[in-house]
mmCIF file of N, CA and C in Angstrom:
data_model
loop_
_atom_site.group_PDB
_atom_site.id
_atom_site.type_symbol
_atom_site.label_atom_id
_atom_site.label_comp_id
_atom_site.label_asym_id
_atom_site.label_seq_id
_atom_site.Cartn_x
_atom_site.Cartn_y
_atom_site.Cartn_z
ATOM 1 N N MET A 1 76.855 34.313 -37.812
ATOM 2 C CA MET A 1 76.115 34.372 -36.575
ATOM 3 C C MET A 1 76.538 33.255 -35.632
ATOM 4 N N THR A 2 76.940 32.100 -36.179
ATOM 5 C CA THR A 2 77.329 30.997 -35.307
ATOM 6 C C THR A 2 78.578 31.312 -34.504
ATOM 7 N N ASP A 3 79.367 32.341 -34.932
ATOM 8 C CA ASP A 3 80.546 32.699 -34.148
ATOM 9 C C ASP A 3 80.142 33.370 -32.837
ATOM 10 N N ARG A 4 78.894 33.818 -32.682
ATOM 11 C CA ARG A 4 78.424 34.423 -31.439
ATOM 12 C C ARG A 4 77.884 33.377 -30.470
ATOM 13 N N ILE A 5 77.601 32.193 -30.963
ATOM 14 C CA ILE A 5 77.064 31.124 -30.127
ATOM 15 C C ILE A 5 78.232 30.266 -29.656
ATOM 16 N N PRO A 6 78.361 30.010 -28.351
ATOM 17 C CA PRO A 6 79.449 29.152 -27.876
ATOM 18 C C PRO A 6 79.412 27.807 -28.578
ATOM 19 N N LYS A 7 80.614 27.247 -28.829
ATOM 20 C CA LYS A 7 80.704 25.998 -29.592
ATOM 21 C C LYS A 7 79.882 24.873 -28.966
ATOM 22 N N ASN A 8 79.816 24.814 -27.630
ATOM 23 C CA ASN A 8 79.062 23.727 -27.013
ATOM 24 C C ASN A 8 77.547 23.883 -27.197
ATOM 25 N N LEU A 9 77.064 25.072 -27.635
ATOM 26 C CA LEU A 9 75.637 25.279 -27.879
ATOM 27 C C LEU A 9 75.295 25.371 -29.353
ATOM 28 N N GLN A 10 76.285 25.372 -30.245
ATOM 29 C CA GLN A 10 75.989 25.449 -31.669
ATOM 30 C C GLN A 10 75.214 24.207 -32.078
ATOM 31 N N GLY A 11 74.152 24.401 -32.791
ATOM 32 C CA GLY A 11 73.299 23.283 -33.218
ATOM 33 C C GLY A 11 72.256 22.924 -32.175
ATOM 34 N N ALA A 12 72.465 23.312 -30.924
ATOM 35 C CA ALA A 12 71.523 22.962 -29.855
ATOM 36 C C ALA A 12 70.224 23.745 -29.974
ATOM 37 N N SER A 13 70.288 24.980 -30.472
ATOM 38 C CA SER A 13 69.073 25.786 -30.543
ATOM 39 C C SER A 13 68.052 25.157 -31.481
ATOM 40 N N GLU A 14 68.474 24.624 -32.579
ATOM 41 C CA GLU A 14 67.556 23.965 -33.512
ATOM 42 C C GLU A 14 66.994 22.713 -32.868
ATOM 43 N N GLU A 15 67.860 21.974 -32.194
ATOM 44 C CA GLU A 15 67.402 20.761 -31.546
ATOM 45 C C GLU A 15 66.419 21.098 -30.427
ATOM 46 N N LEU A 16 66.739 22.128 -29.634
ATOM 47 C CA LEU A 16 65.862 22.531 -28.553
ATOM 48 C C LEU A 16 64.529 23.039 -29.086
ATOM 49 N N SER A 17 64.567 23.895 -30.108
ATOM 50 C CA SER A 17 63.303 24.402 -30.649
ATOM 51 C C SER A 17 62.504 23.271 -31.271
ATOM 52 N N GLY A 18 63.172 22.302 -31.869
ATOM 53 C CA GLY A 18 62.464 21.150 -32.414
ATOM 54 C C GLY A 18 61.755 20.379 -31.323
ATOM 55 N N ARG A 19 62.447 20.161 -30.197
ATOM 56 C CA ARG A 19 61.826 19.461 -29.073
ATOM 57 C C ARG A 19 60.667 20.272 -28.503
ATOM 58 N N THR A 20 60.852 21.585 -28.374
ATOM 59 C CA THR A 20 59.793 22.440 -27.853
ATOM 60 C C THR A 20 58.574 22.377 -28.759
ATOM 61 N N MET A 21 58.765 22.488 -30.062
ATOM 62 C CA MET A 21 57.648 22.430 -30.992
ATOM 63 C C MET A 21 56.984 21.062 -30.964
ATOM 64 N N ASN A 22 57.782 19.986 -30.823
ATOM 65 C CA ASN A 22 57.184 18.660 -30.753
ATOM 66 C C ASN A 22 56.268 18.554 -29.535
ATOM 67 N N HIS A 23 56.699 19.067 -28.373
ATOM 68 C CA HIS A 23 55.842 19.037 -27.188
ATOM 69 C C HIS A 23 54.601 19.890 -27.406
ATOM 70 N N PHE A 24 54.749 21.035 -28.057
ATOM 71 C CA PHE A 24 53.603 21.904 -28.354
ATOM 72 C C PHE A 24 52.575 21.141 -29.169
ATOM 73 N N TRP A 25 52.989 20.468 -30.233
ATOM 74 C CA TRP A 25 52.031 19.772 -31.087
ATOM 75 C C TRP A 25 51.492 18.519 -30.424
ATOM 76 N N GLN A 26 52.285 17.851 -29.581
ATOM 77 C CA GLN A 26 51.766 16.684 -28.885
ATOM 78 C C GLN A 26 50.637 17.079 -27.951
ATOM 79 N N ASP A 27 50.738 18.261 -27.327
ATOM 80 C CA ASP A 27 49.693 18.723 -26.428
ATOM 81 C C ASP A 27 48.450 19.168 -27.181
ATOM 82 N N ARG A 28 48.568 19.508 -28.454
ATOM 83 C CA ARG A 28 47.450 20.006 -29.249
ATOM 84 C C ARG A 28 47.148 19.041 -30.393
ATOM 85 N N GLN A 29 47.117 17.776 -30.117
ATOM 86 C CA GLN A 29 46.980 16.810 -31.189
ATOM 87 C C GLN A 29 45.700 16.985 -31.988
ATOM 88 N N ILE A 30 44.593 17.216 -31.325
ATOM 89 C CA ILE A 30 43.346 17.470 -32.048
ATOM 90 C C ILE A 30 42.756 18.760 -31.478
ATOM 91 N N ALA A 31 42.971 19.863 -32.179
ATOM 92 C CA ALA A 31 42.380 21.131 -31.764
ATOM 93 C C ALA A 31 40.875 21.051 -32.016
ATOM 94 N N THR A 32 40.079 21.377 -30.997
ATOM 95 C CA THR A 32 38.642 21.152 -31.061
ATOM 96 C C THR A 32 37.868 22.360 -30.553
ATOM 97 N N ASP A 33 36.805 22.705 -31.268
ATOM 98 C CA ASP A 33 35.856 23.727 -30.820
ATOM 99 C C ASP A 33 34.519 23.038 -30.587
ATOM 100 N N ILE A 34 33.865 23.358 -29.480
ATOM 101 C CA ILE A 34 32.536 22.824 -29.183
ATOM 102 C C ILE A 34 31.605 24.005 -28.977
ATOM 103 N N LYS A 35 30.522 24.027 -29.742
ATOM 104 C CA LYS A 35 29.570 25.126 -29.672
ATOM 105 C C LYS A 35 28.196 24.556 -29.345
ATOM 106 N N GLU A 36 27.495 25.214 -28.416
ATOM 107 C CA GLU A 36 26.167 24.749 -28.024
ATOM 108 C C GLU A 36 25.085 25.597 -28.682
ATOM 109 N N TYR A 37 24.073 24.903 -29.194
ATOM 110 C CA TYR A 37 22.875 25.517 -29.746
ATOM 111 C C TYR A 37 21.689 25.003 -28.920
ATOM 112 N N PRO A 38 20.517 25.608 -29.046
ATOM 113 C CA PRO A 38 19.374 25.124 -28.253
ATOM 114 C C PRO A 38 19.043 23.645 -28.492
ATOM 115 N N ASP A 39 19.249 23.159 -29.720
ATOM 116 C CA ASP A 39 18.846 21.795 -30.057
ATOM 117 C C ASP A 39 20.002 20.814 -30.266
ATOM 118 N N ARG A 40 21.259 21.305 -30.229
ATOM 119 C CA ARG A 40 22.374 20.406 -30.549
ATOM 120 C C ARG A 40 23.694 21.021 -30.094
ATOM 121 N N TYR A 41 24.731 20.190 -30.176
ATOM 122 C CA TYR A 41 26.109 20.647 -30.030
ATOM 123 C C TYR A 41 26.786 20.481 -31.388
ATOM 124 N N GLU A 42 27.625 21.405 -31.749
ATOM 125 C CA GLU A 42 28.436 21.302 -32.968
ATOM 126 C C GLU A 42 29.894 21.216 -32.534
ATOM 127 N N ILE A 43 30.605 20.261 -33.088
ATOM 128 C CA ILE A 43 32.014 20.090 -32.768
ATOM 129 C C ILE A 43 32.820 20.182 -34.053
ATOM 130 N N LEU A 44 33.861 21.001 -34.040
ATOM 131 C CA LEU A 44 34.817 21.083 -35.138
ATOM 132 C C LEU A 44 36.157 20.606 -34.601
ATOM 133 N N ALA A 45 36.747 19.620 -35.265
ATOM 134 C CA ALA A 45 38.018 19.057 -34.836
ATOM 135 C C ALA A 45 38.987 19.084 -36.011
ATOM 136 N N ASP A 46 40.143 19.687 -35.804
ATOM 137 C CA ASP A 46 41.159 19.764 -36.855
ATOM 138 C C ASP A 46 41.936 18.452 -36.931
ATOM 139 N N LEU A 47 41.909 17.848 -38.111
ATOM 140 C CA LEU A 47 42.636 16.606 -38.362
ATOM 141 C C LEU A 47 43.348 16.702 -39.713
ATOM 142 N N PRO A 48 44.250 17.669 -39.871
ATOM 143 C CA PRO A 48 44.901 17.840 -41.176
ATOM 144 C C PRO A 48 45.772 16.638 -41.522
ATOM 145 N N GLY A 49 45.712 16.248 -42.780
ATOM 146 C CA GLY A 49 46.539 15.149 -43.257
ATOM 147 C C GLY A 49 46.011 13.766 -42.942
ATOM 148 N N VAL A 50 44.851 13.678 -42.306
ATOM 149 C CA VAL A 50 44.254 12.387 -41.962
ATOM 150 C C VAL A 50 43.205 12.060 -43.014
ATOM 151 N N THR A 51 43.178 10.812 -43.467
ATOM 152 C CA THR A 51 42.133 10.412 -44.416
ATOM 153 C C THR A 51 40.871 10.039 -43.646
ATOM 154 N N LYS A 52 39.742 10.185 -44.310
ATOM 155 C CA LYS A 52 38.444 9.904 -43.698
ATOM 156 C C LYS A 52 38.385 8.476 -43.143
ATOM 157 N N GLU A 53 39.020 7.547 -43.838
ATOM 158 C CA GLU A 53 38.999 6.146 -43.428
ATOM 159 C C GLU A 53 39.759 5.904 -42.122
ATOM 160 N N ASN A 54 40.615 6.834 -41.729
ATOM 161 C CA ASN A 54 41.423 6.678 -40.520
ATOM 162 C C ASN A 54 40.866 7.457 -39.332
ATOM 163 N N ILE A 55 39.579 7.826 -39.407
ATOM 164 C CA ILE A 55 38.925 8.549 -38.317
ATOM 165 C C ILE A 55 37.845 7.653 -37.720
ATOM 166 N N LEU A 56 37.806 7.592 -36.397
ATOM 167 C CA LEU A 56 36.770 6.840 -35.691
ATOM 168 C C LEU A 56 36.127 7.767 -34.669
ATOM 169 N N VAL A 57 34.799 7.872 -34.730
ATOM 170 C CA VAL A 57 34.038 8.661 -33.762
ATOM 171 C C VAL A 57 33.133 7.690 -33.021
ATOM 172 N N HIS A 58 33.200 7.736 -31.688
ATOM 173 C CA HIS A 58 32.441 6.792 -30.874
ATOM 174 C C HIS A 58 31.746 7.546 -29.744
ATOM 175 N N TYR A 59 30.464 7.261 -29.547
ATOM 176 C CA TYR A 59 29.718 7.857 -28.436
ATOM 177 C C TYR A 59 29.095 6.738 -27.627
ATOM 178 N N ASP A 60 29.418 6.717 -26.324
ATOM 179 C CA ASP A 60 28.882 5.675 -25.453
ATOM 180 C C ASP A 60 28.968 6.169 -24.012
ATOM 181 N N ALA A 61 27.933 5.896 -23.248
ATOM 182 C CA ALA A 61 27.903 6.239 -21.829
ATOM 183 C C ALA A 61 28.256 7.711 -21.601
ATOM 184 N N GLU A 62 27.637 8.582 -22.393
ATOM 185 C CA GLU A 62 27.809 10.033 -22.297
ATOM 186 C C GLU A 62 29.252 10.487 -22.522
ATOM 187 N N GLN A 63 30.007 9.709 -23.293
ATOM 188 C CA GLN A 63 31.405 10.017 -23.602
ATOM 189 C C GLN A 63 31.590 9.978 -25.122
ATOM 190 N N LEU A 64 32.039 11.109 -25.700
ATOM 191 C CA LEU A 64 32.344 11.176 -27.123
ATOM 192 C C LEU A 64 33.850 11.051 -27.282
ATOM 193 N N THR A 65 34.282 10.132 -28.142
ATOM 194 C CA THR A 65 35.709 9.939 -28.389
ATOM 195 C C THR A 65 35.978 10.072 -29.880
ATOM 196 N N ILE A 66 36.975 10.901 -30.203
ATOM 197 C CA ILE A 66 37.448 11.063 -31.578
ATOM 198 C C ILE A 66 38.849 10.470 -31.631
ATOM 199 N N SER A 67 39.035 9.495 -32.511
ATOM 200 C CA SER A 67 40.348 8.868 -32.687
ATOM 201 C C SER A 67 40.744 8.984 -34.147
ATOM 202 N N ALA A 68 42.035 9.162 -34.380
ATOM 203 C CA ALA A 68 42.528 9.258 -35.756
ATOM 204 C C ALA A 68 43.939 8.705 -35.830
ATOM 205 N N THR A 69 44.264 8.165 -36.997
ATOM 206 C CA THR A 69 45.612 7.678 -37.265
ATOM 207 C C THR A 69 46.113 8.363 -38.517
ATOM 208 N N GLN A 70 47.337 8.838 -38.456
ATOM 209 C CA GLN A 70 47.958 9.520 -39.583
ATOM 210 C C GLN A 70 49.117 8.653 -40.055
ATOM 211 N N ASN A 71 49.081 8.250 -41.315
ATOM 212 C CA ASN A 71 50.113 7.372 -41.858
ATOM 213 C C ASN A 71 50.973 8.111 -42.877
ATOM 214 N N PHE A 72 52.271 8.091 -42.666
ATOM 215 C CA PHE A 72 53.219 8.663 -43.616
ATOM 216 C C PHE A 72 54.183 7.566 -44.044
ATOM 217 N N THR A 73 53.669 6.585 -44.728
ATOM 218 C CA THR A 73 54.534 5.529 -45.221
ATOM 219 C C THR A 73 54.716 5.745 -46.712
ATOM 220 N N GLU A 74 55.945 5.856 -47.103
ATOM 221 C CA GLU A 74 56.251 6.078 -48.507
ATOM 222 C C GLU A 74 57.137 4.939 -48.997
ATOM 223 N N ASN A 75 56.990 4.627 -50.245
ATOM 224 C CA ASN A 75 57.883 3.654 -50.850
ATOM 225 C C ASN A 75 59.187 4.347 -51.208
ATOM 226 N N ASP A 76 60.218 4.105 -50.450
ATOM 227 C CA ASP A 76 61.520 4.708 -50.716
ATOM 228 C C ASP A 76 62.312 3.795 -51.641
ATOM 229 N N THR A 77 62.036 3.941 -52.926
ATOM 230 C CA THR A 77 62.742 3.095 -53.887
ATOM 231 C C THR A 77 63.874 3.833 -54.582
ATOM 232 N N ASP A 78 63.958 5.161 -54.345
ATOM 233 C CA ASP A 78 65.049 5.896 -54.983
ATOM 234 C C ASP A 78 66.307 5.794 -54.116
ATOM 235 N N ASP A 79 67.386 6.374 -54.587
ATOM 236 C CA ASP A 79 68.653 6.240 -53.874
ATOM 237 C C ASP A 79 68.935 7.417 -52.941
ATOM 238 N N GLY A 80 67.943 8.277 -52.706
ATOM 239 C CA GLY A 80 68.131 9.408 -51.798
ATOM 240 C C GLY A 80 68.013 8.968 -50.346
ATOM 241 N N HIS A 81 68.528 9.808 -49.472
ATOM 242 C CA HIS A 81 68.388 9.516 -48.045
ATOM 243 C C HIS A 81 67.923 10.781 -47.317
ATOM 244 N N TYR A 82 67.205 10.581 -46.236
ATOM 245 C CA TYR A 82 66.647 11.693 -45.479
ATOM 246 C C TYR A 82 67.732 12.377 -44.660
ATOM 247 N N LEU A 83 67.737 13.691 -44.678
ATOM 248 C CA LEU A 83 68.563 14.472 -43.774
ATOM 249 C C LEU A 83 67.790 14.773 -42.494
ATOM 250 N N ARG A 84 66.470 14.858 -42.636
ATOM 251 C CA ARG A 84 65.587 15.078 -41.491
ATOM 252 C C ARG A 84 64.231 14.477 -41.845
ATOM 253 N N ARG A 85 63.671 13.723 -40.925
ATOM 254 C CA ARG A 85 62.362 13.122 -41.172
ATOM 255 C C ARG A 85 61.519 13.281 -39.913
ATOM 256 N N GLU A 86 60.520 14.156 -39.987
ATOM 257 C CA GLU A 86 59.676 14.430 -38.838
ATOM 258 C C GLU A 86 58.277 13.862 -38.996
ATOM 259 N N ARG A 87 57.849 13.588 -40.202
ATOM 260 C CA ARG A 87 56.527 13.016 -40.418
ATOM 261 C C ARG A 87 56.604 11.523 -40.169
ATOM 262 N N ALA A 88 55.737 11.041 -39.348
ATOM 263 C CA ALA A 88 55.726 9.623 -39.026
ATOM 264 C C ALA A 88 54.284 9.202 -38.763
ATOM 265 N N THR A 89 54.072 7.927 -38.639
ATOM 266 C CA THR A 89 52.755 7.436 -38.294
ATOM 267 C C THR A 89 52.448 7.840 -36.862
ATOM 268 N N ALA A 90 51.255 8.360 -36.644
ATOM 269 C CA ALA A 90 50.874 8.814 -35.315
ATOM 270 C C ALA A 90 49.395 8.540 -35.088
ATOM 271 N N SER A 91 49.033 8.376 -33.823
ATOM 272 C CA SER A 91 47.638 8.208 -33.440
ATOM 273 C C SER A 91 47.259 9.333 -32.489
ATOM 274 N N PHE A 92 46.025 9.808 -32.631
ATOM 275 C CA PHE A 92 45.527 10.908 -31.823
ATOM 276 C C PHE A 92 44.184 10.507 -31.248
ATOM 277 N N GLN A 93 43.872 11.018 -30.053
ATOM 278 C CA GLN A 93 42.568 10.724 -29.468
ATOM 279 C C GLN A 93 42.182 11.839 -28.503
ATOM 280 N N ARG A 94 40.919 12.225 -28.542
ATOM 281 C CA ARG A 94 40.352 13.179 -27.583
ATOM 282 C C ARG A 94 39.009 12.627 -27.137
ATOM 283 N N SER A 95 38.682 12.821 -25.873
ATOM 284 C CA SER A 95 37.390 12.396 -25.335
ATOM 285 C C SER A 95 36.734 13.556 -24.606
ATOM 286 N N PHE A 96 35.397 13.605 -24.693
ATOM 287 C CA PHE A 96 34.622 14.660 -24.065
ATOM 288 C C PHE A 96 33.385 14.053 -23.419
ATOM 289 N N ALA A 97 33.064 14.511 -22.232
ATOM 290 C CA ALA A 97 31.825 14.099 -21.565
ATOM 291 C C ALA A 97 30.716 15.025 -22.040
ATOM 292 N N ILE A 98 29.738 14.460 -22.740
ATOM 293 C CA ILE A 98 28.609 15.247 -23.260
ATOM 294 C C ILE A 98 27.339 14.455 -22.972
ATOM 295 N N LYS A 99 26.464 15.035 -22.157
ATOM 296 C CA LYS A 99 25.261 14.334 -21.701
ATOM 297 C C LYS A 99 24.042 14.677 -22.546
ATOM 298 N N ASN A 100 23.040 13.814 -22.420
ATOM 299 C CA ASN A 100 21.712 14.014 -23.017
ATOM 300 C C ASN A 100 21.750 14.187 -24.530
ATOM 301 N N ILE A 101 22.436 13.277 -25.192
ATOM 302 C CA ILE A 101 22.564 13.277 -26.649
ATOM 303 C C ILE A 101 21.743 12.127 -27.228
ATOM 304 N N VAL A 102 21.134 12.352 -28.374
ATOM 305 C CA VAL A 102 20.446 11.280 -29.100
ATOM 306 C C VAL A 102 21.515 10.604 -29.962
ATOM 307 N N ALA A 103 22.108 9.547 -29.455
ATOM 308 C CA ALA A 103 23.255 8.906 -30.100
ATOM 309 C C ALA A 103 22.952 8.457 -31.522
ATOM 310 N N GLU A 104 21.747 7.983 -31.772
ATOM 311 C CA GLU A 104 21.383 7.465 -33.094
ATOM 312 C C GLU A 104 21.345 8.555 -34.159
ATOM 313 N N GLU A 105 21.288 9.828 -33.750
ATOM 314 C CA GLU A 105 21.168 10.922 -34.707
ATOM 315 C C GLU A 105 22.449 11.754 -34.862
ATOM 316 N N ILE A 106 23.537 11.311 -34.272
ATOM 317 C CA ILE A 106 24.806 12.026 -34.424
ATOM 318 C C ILE A 106 25.258 11.911 -35.875
ATOM 319 N N THR A 107 25.692 13.030 -36.465
ATOM 320 C CA THR A 107 26.212 13.002 -37.826
ATOM 321 C C THR A 107 27.642 13.527 -37.836
ATOM 322 N N ALA A 108 28.402 13.055 -38.821
ATOM 323 C CA ALA A 108 29.801 13.461 -38.953
ATOM 324 C C ALA A 108 30.102 13.723 -40.421
ATOM 325 N N LYS A 109 30.865 14.785 -40.666
ATOM 326 C CA LYS A 109 31.298 15.123 -42.019
ATOM 327 C C LYS A 109 32.754 15.562 -41.941
ATOM 328 N N TYR A 110 33.568 15.074 -42.862
ATOM 329 C CA TYR A 110 34.987 15.418 -42.880
ATOM 330 C C TYR A 110 35.313 16.085 -44.206
ATOM 331 N N GLU A 111 35.826 17.316 -44.114
ATOM 332 C CA GLU A 111 36.104 18.076 -45.321
ATOM 333 C C GLU A 111 37.281 19.021 -45.068
ATOM 334 N N ASN A 112 38.245 19.014 -45.969
ATOM 335 C CA ASN A 112 39.405 19.911 -45.902
ATOM 336 C C ASN A 112 40.140 19.847 -44.563
ATOM 337 N N GLY A 113 40.276 18.644 -44.010
ATOM 338 C CA GLY A 113 41.032 18.473 -42.771
ATOM 339 C C GLY A 113 40.277 18.813 -41.502
ATOM 340 N N VAL A 114 38.972 19.088 -41.622
ATOM 341 C CA VAL A 114 38.168 19.441 -40.449
ATOM 342 C C VAL A 114 37.006 18.449 -40.323
ATOM 343 N N LEU A 115 36.902 17.845 -39.140
ATOM 344 C CA LEU A 115 35.789 16.951 -38.835
ATOM 345 C C LEU A 115 34.701 17.782 -38.175
ATOM 346 N N ARG A 116 33.483 17.708 -38.722
ATOM 347 C CA ARG A 116 32.333 18.447 -38.167
ATOM 348 C C ARG A 116 31.327 17.421 -37.661
ATOM 349 N N LEU A 117 31.035 17.511 -36.367
ATOM 350 C CA LEU A 117 30.054 16.626 -35.754
ATOM 351 C C LEU A 117 28.847 17.439 -35.308
ATOM 352 N N SER A 118 27.673 16.863 -35.471
ATOM 353 C CA SER A 118 26.448 17.453 -34.953
ATOM 354 C C SER A 118 25.836 16.442 -33.996
ATOM 355 N N LEU A 119 25.667 16.849 -32.750
ATOM 356 C CA LEU A 119 25.144 15.967 -31.710
ATOM 357 C C LEU A 119 23.805 16.526 -31.223
ATOM 358 N N PRO A 120 22.689 15.982 -31.730
ATOM 359 C CA PRO A 120 21.371 16.476 -31.317
ATOM 360 C C PRO A 120 21.113 16.199 -29.832
ATOM 361 N N LYS A 121 20.542 17.190 -29.159
ATOM 362 C CA LYS A 121 20.198 17.033 -27.748
ATOM 363 C C LYS A 121 18.870 16.288 -27.625
ATOM 364 N N GLN A 122 18.723 15.573 -26.527
ATOM 365 C CA GLN A 122 17.427 14.979 -26.227
ATOM 366 C C GLN A 122 16.481 16.101 -25.853
ATOM 367 N N SER A 123 15.247 15.995 -26.308
ATOM 368 C CA SER A 123 14.270 17.013 -25.902
ATOM 369 C C SER A 123 13.940 16.764 -24.432
ATOM 370 N N PRO A 124 13.564 17.807 -23.714
ATOM 371 C CA PRO A 124 13.329 17.652 -22.277
ATOM 372 C C PRO A 124 12.350 16.544 -21.927
ATOM 373 N N ASN A 125 11.355 16.293 -22.790
ATOM 374 C CA ASN A 125 10.383 15.248 -22.469
ATOM 375 C C ASN A 125 10.932 13.844 -22.742
ATOM 376 N N LEU A 126 12.078 13.729 -23.396
ATOM 377 C CA LEU A 126 12.676 12.424 -23.629
ATOM 378 C C LEU A 126 13.679 12.036 -22.547
ATOM 379 N N ILE A 127 14.064 12.990 -21.735
ATOM 380 C CA ILE A 127 15.045 12.697 -20.695
ATOM 381 C C ILE A 127 14.397 11.777 -19.667
ATOM 382 N N ILE A 128 15.079 10.677 -19.420
ATOM 383 C CA ILE A 128 14.539 9.684 -18.499
ATOM 384 C C ILE A 128 14.723 10.217 -17.080
ATOM 385 N N GLY A 129 13.698 10.145 -16.337
ATOM 386 C CA GLY A 129 13.727 10.617 -14.955
ATOM 387 C C GLY A 129 12.327 10.986 -14.527
ATOM 388 N N LYS A 130 12.178 11.217 -13.268
ATOM 389 C CA LYS A 130 10.851 11.483 -12.762
ATOM 390 C C LYS A 130 10.978 12.220 -11.440
ATOM 391 N N ILE A 131 10.081 13.137 -11.183
ATOM 392 C CA ILE A 131 10.041 13.791 -9.891
ATOM 393 C C ILE A 131 9.153 12.933 -8.995
ATOM 394 N N ILE A 132 9.674 12.604 -7.860
ATOM 395 C CA ILE A 132 8.950 11.734 -6.922
ATOM 396 C C ILE A 132 8.300 12.640 -5.857
ATOM 397 N N PRO A 133 6.995 12.623 -5.775
ATOM 398 C CA PRO A 133 6.344 13.427 -4.741
ATOM 399 C C PRO A 133 6.615 12.830 -3.356
ATOM 400 N N VAL A 134 6.862 13.700 -2.415
ATOM 401 C CA VAL A 134 7.095 13.253 -1.040
ATOM 402 C C VAL A 134 5.786 13.366 -0.283
ATOM 403 N N GLU A 135 5.369 12.258 0.337
ATOM 404 C CA GLU A 135 4.090 12.240 1.071
ATOM 405 C C GLU A 135 4.337 12.397 2.551
#
């Protein structure tokens, strides 16, 4: 099949598809679903290959941030050498503006590469604010 590809493009298709796929995955670093219920929001975030200890979830000023670090450090003590190495240490982060959350009651569970967050909503009577009558 390589005899049909011009010599100046042989090998380029793999390199090009590799670059294309790298851009695809960089744009989708943390695939996330957000679902609203009457009393809470549920968030599912895909973090395959990340250990629980390398995940940080932070909520402040109506902003939820999910950060993760993926480490692929191996002890290379054998005499082999890599022909291709695409796994490397990487950091990922996504932020979402989510209002009226009871921050103290947010829960997180990580299982099988999926982070599940539950963000309880403030009940309407807890929302700070007031209607001011106009006289």
